[in-house]
CSV table of C-alpha atoms in Angstrom, one decimal:
chain,number,residue,atom,x,y,z
R,121,MET,CA,80.8,34.7,145.0
R,122,LYS,CA,77.1,33.2,144.1
R,123,ILE,CA,76.0,33.7,140.7
R,124,LEU,CA,72.4,35.2,140.7
R,125,PRO,CA,70.1,33.2,138.4
R,126,LYS,CA,68.5,34.8,135.4
R,127,TRP,CA,64.9,35.4,137.4
R,128,MET,CA,66.8,37.4,140.1
R,129,THR,CA,68.8,39.5,137.3
R,130,LEU,CA,65.5,40.3,135.7
R,131,ALA,CA,64.2,41.6,139.0
R,132,LEU,CA,67.0,43.8,139.7
R,133,LEU,CA,67.0,45.0,136.4
R,134,VAL,CA,63.3,45.9,136.9
R,135,ALA,CA,64.4,47.9,140.1
R,136,PHE,CA,67.0,49.6,138.3
R,137,GLY,CA,64.1,51.2,136.1
R,138,VAL,CA,61.8,52.2,138.6
R,139,LEU,CA,63.4,55.5,138.9
R,140,ALA,CA,65.0,57.5,136.3
R,141,GLY,CA,67.0,60.0,138.0
R,142,CYS,CA,67.2,63.4,136.6
R,143,ALA,CA,66.3,62.5,133.0
R,144,THR,CA,62.6,61.7,133.7
R,145,SER,CA,60.1,62.0,136.5
R,146,PRO,CA,58.5,58.4,137.7
R,147,SER,CA,54.8,58.0,136.7
R,148,VAL,CA,52.5,57.2,139.4
R,149,SER,CA,49.1,56.0,139.2
R,150,VAL,CA,46.7,55.2,141.7
R,151,ARG,CA,43.3,53.4,142.2
R,152,GLN,CA,40.9,52.6,144.7
R,153,ASP,CA,37.6,51.0,145.3
R,154,SER,CA,35.2,53.6,145.7
R,155,ALA,CA,32.8,51.1,147.7
R,156,THR,CA,35.2,50.5,150.5
R,157,ASP,CA,35.3,52.5,153.5
R,158,PHE,CA,39.1,52.6,154.6
R,159,ALA,CA,38.3,54.3,158.0
R,160,GLY,CA,37.6,50.8,159.5
R,161,PHE,CA,41.1,49.5,158.6
R,162,ARG,CA,43.7,49.6,161.1
R,163,THR,CA,46.3,46.6,160.5
R,164,PHE,CA,47.9,45.1,157.9
R,165,GLY,CA,50.2,42.1,156.9
R,166,PHE,CA,51.8,40.8,153.6
R,167,LEU,CA,50.6,38.3,151.3
R,168,GLU,CA,52.5,34.9,151.4
R,169,PRO,CA,54.3,34.5,149.1
R,170,LEU,CA,54.6,37.9,147.5
R,171,GLY,CA,54.5,38.4,143.9
R,172,THR,CA,58.1,39.1,143.9
R,173,ASP,CA,59.0,36.1,145.6
R,174,ARG,CA,60.6,32.9,144.0
R,175,GLN,CA,60.9,29.3,144.2
R,176,GLY,CA,59.7,29.4,147.7
R,177,TYR,CA,61.8,31.9,149.4
R,178,GLN,CA,61.9,35.8,149.9
R,179,THR,CA,64.1,37.7,147.0
R,180,ILE,CA,66.1,40.7,147.9
R,181,VAL,CA,63.6,42.9,146.1
R,182,SER,CA,60.9,41.4,148.2
R,183,GLN,CA,62.7,42.3,151.3
R,184,THR,CA,63.5,45.7,150.4
R,185,LEU,CA,59.9,46.5,149.0
R,186,ARG,CA,58.4,44.8,152.5
R,187,GLN,CA,60.6,47.1,154.6
R,188,ALA,CA,59.8,50.2,152.8
R,189,ALA,CA,56.0,49.3,152.7
R,190,MET,CA,56.2,48.6,156.4
R,191,ARG,CA,57.8,52.0,157.2
R,192,GLU,CA,54.9,53.9,155.0
R,193,MET,CA,52.3,52.0,156.9
R,194,LEU,CA,53.2,52.4,160.4
R,195,ALA,CA,53.9,56.0,159.5
R,196,ARG,CA,50.2,56.4,158.9
R,197,GLY,CA,49.4,54.5,162.1
R,198,TYR,CA,48.6,51.0,160.9
R,199,ARG,CA,49.7,48.1,163.1
R,200,TYR,CA,51.5,45.4,161.7
R,201,ASP,CA,49.5,42.1,162.5
R,202,PRO,CA,50.8,39.1,160.7
R,203,GLN,CA,48.2,36.6,162.5
R,204,ALA,CA,44.9,38.5,161.6
R,205,PRO,CA,45.7,41.8,159.1
R,206,GLN,CA,42.9,43.7,158.1
R,207,LEU,CA,44.6,44.4,154.9
R,208,LEU,CA,47.4,42.3,152.8
R,209,ILE,CA,50.3,44.1,150.9
R,210,ASN,CA,51.5,42.4,147.8
R,211,PHE,CA,54.0,43.6,145.0
R,212,GLY,CA,54.6,43.1,141.5
R,213,ALA,CA,57.6,43.7,138.9
R,214,GLU,CA,57.8,44.1,135.2
R,215,LEU,CA,60.3,45.0,132.8
R,216,ASN,CA,58.8,46.0,129.2
R,217,ASP,CA,60.5,47.1,126.0
R,218,ARG,CA,59.3,50.4,124.8
R,219,MET,CA,59.7,52.3,121.7
R,220,ARG,CA,59.6,56.4,121.5
R,221,VAL,CA,58.9,58.0,118.1
R,222,ASN,CA,60.0,61.8,117.9
R,223,THR,CA,59.4,63.8,114.4
R,224,SER,CA,60.4,67.3,114.1
R,225,THR,CA,60.2,69.8,111.3
R,226,ARG,CA,62.6,72.3,110.3
R,227,PRO,CA,62.6,74.6,107.3
R,228,THR,CA,64.9,74.3,104.2
R,229,THR,CA,65.9,76.3,101.1
R,230,SER,CA,62.7,77.4,99.3
R,231,MET,CA,61.8,75.9,95.8
R,232,SER,CA,63.0,78.9,94.2
R,233,ARG,CA,66.4,78.5,95.3
R,234,GLN,CA,66.6,74.8,94.2
R,235,ARG,CA,66.8,73.3,90.7
R,236,SER,CA,63.6,73.7,89.2
R,237,PRO,CA,62.3,73.1,85.7
R,238,PHE,CA,60.4,76.4,85.8
R,239,ASN,CA,62.2,79.6,85.5
R,240,HIS,CA,59.3,82.2,84.9
R,241,ARG,CA,59.7,83.8,88.4
R,242,GLY,CA,62.7,85.3,87.5
R,243,GLY,CA,63.8,86.2,91.0
R,244,PHE,CA,61.3,88.8,91.1
R,245,TYR,CA,59.3,87.2,94.2
R,246,ASN,CA,59.8,84.5,96.6
R,247,THR,CA,57.8,81.3,96.9
R,248,TRP,CA,56.8,79.9,100.3
R,249,PRO,CA,59.1,77.9,102.5
R,250,MET,CA,59.9,74.5,102.1
R,251,TYR,CA,60.0,71.9,105.1
R,252,THR,CA,61.5,68.5,105.9
R,253,GLN,CA,60.6,66.1,108.6
R,254,THR,CA,62.8,63.8,110.5
R,255,THR,CA,61.9,61.1,112.5
R,256,THR,CA,63.8,59.4,115.3
R,257,VAL,CA,63.0,56.0,116.9
R,258,THR,CA,64.2,55.2,120.3
R,259,GLN,CA,64.2,51.8,122.0
R,260,TYR,CA,64.5,51.7,125.6
R,261,GLN,CA,63.2,49.6,128.9
R,262,GLU,CA,60.8,50.6,131.3
R,263,GLY,CA,60.6,49.1,134.9
R,264,ALA,CA,57.5,49.3,136.9
R,265,ILE,CA,56.5,48.2,140.5
R,266,SER,CA,53.0,47.6,141.7
R,267,ILE,CA,51.6,47.8,145.3
R,268,ASP,CA,48.4,46.1,145.8
R,269,VAL,CA,46.4,46.4,149.0
R,270,VAL,CA,43.6,43.6,149.5
R,271,ASP,CA,41.1,43.3,152.0
R,272,ALA,CA,41.8,40.2,154.0
R,273,GLY,CA,38.5,39.4,154.9
R,274,ARG,CA,37.0,39.6,151.5
R,275,ARG,CA,40.1,38.8,149.6
R,276,GLN,CA,39.3,41.6,147.1
R,277,LEU,CA,41.7,44.1,145.7
R,278,VAL,CA,41.0,47.6,147.2
R,279,TRP,CA,43.7,49.9,146.3
R,280,GLU,CA,46.5,49.8,143.8
R,281,SER,CA,49.6,51.7,143.0
R,282,VAL,CA,51.9,51.6,140.0
R,283,VAL,CA,55.1,53.6,139.9
R,284,SER,CA,57.2,53.1,136.6
R,285,SER,CA,59.8,55.0,134.9
R,286,ARG,CA,62.3,54.5,132.1
R,287,MET,CA,65.7,52.7,133.1
R,288,THR,CA,68.7,54.9,133.6
R,289,ASN,CA,72.4,54.0,134.4
R,290,SER,CA,72.2,56.1,137.3
R,291,THR,CA,69.6,53.8,139.1
R,292,ARG,CA,72.0,50.7,138.7
R,293,ASN,CA,74.3,52.1,141.4
R,294,ASP,CA,71.9,51.9,144.2
R,295,VAL,CA,69.1,49.4,143.6
R,296,ALA,CA,68.0,49.7,147.1
R,297,ALA,CA,67.3,53.4,146.9
R,298,ALA,CA,65.3,53.3,143.5
R,299,LEU,CA,62.8,50.8,145.4
R,300,ASP,CA,62.6,52.6,148.4
R,301,GLU,CA,61.8,55.9,146.5
R,302,ALA,CA,59.4,54.1,144.4
R,303,VAL,CA,57.3,52.7,147.5
R,304,THR,CA,57.3,56.2,148.9
R,305,LEU,CA,56.0,57.7,145.9
R,306,GLY,CA,53.5,54.6,145.7
R,307,PHE,CA,52.0,55.2,149.2
R,308,GLY,CA,51.9,59.0,148.9
R,309,ARG,CA,48.1,59.0,148.3
R,310,PHE,CA,47.4,56.2,150.8
R,311,PRO,CA,44.9,57.0,153.7
R,312,ILE,CA,45.9,57.4,157.2
R,313,ALA,CA,44.7,54.7,159.6
R,314,GLY,CA,41.0,55.4,160.8
R,315,VAL,CA,40.5,57.9,158.4
R,316,GLY,CA,38.8,57.4,154.9
R,317,PHE,CA,39.9,59.0,151.6
R,318,GLY,CA,36.9,61.5,152.2
R,319,GLY,CA,38.8,62.9,155.6
R,320,SER,CA,36.1,62.0,158.0
R,321,GLN,CA,36.9,60.3,161.2
């Protein structure tokens, strides 16, 4: 069995973190060029090489992302044209170390019930409650997949979607499904061919 090189292992780890199973929902952010009229676009292709390719050939991650993007674009009425596409699609993948800090507050025994140098209260009245804070620091890894859509004629980025989520063990069991769902979520707000974001034909 062939041993995966380090860069491919990293790419697969990114894929593991794209979807976080039931623990957390993936985060999806979309940005678009407000000056671009998407109603005029009908065809698409893929940038060569893709940002997720390595050493001159297409990775398994690239193949999965490409197939999912192809499905999403065709479903929206775009036509695949590798020779003269109006739109070019590219992908990026990252794996980042994150840290989450949680602070909780809970009541404790009041000062009157603790050892104190003062005894003038004599148990006649209660003091205000005391509180303690507990801080927990959790380190984890977050994976992200970015989808770039470029106006091929102007070579200008016109639309971008980033899907990110915390890594969980559940996504390690099915990398392809995690990537596929990430692309589905990423293209969720992409316009139908011939229709701009405003909805006019």
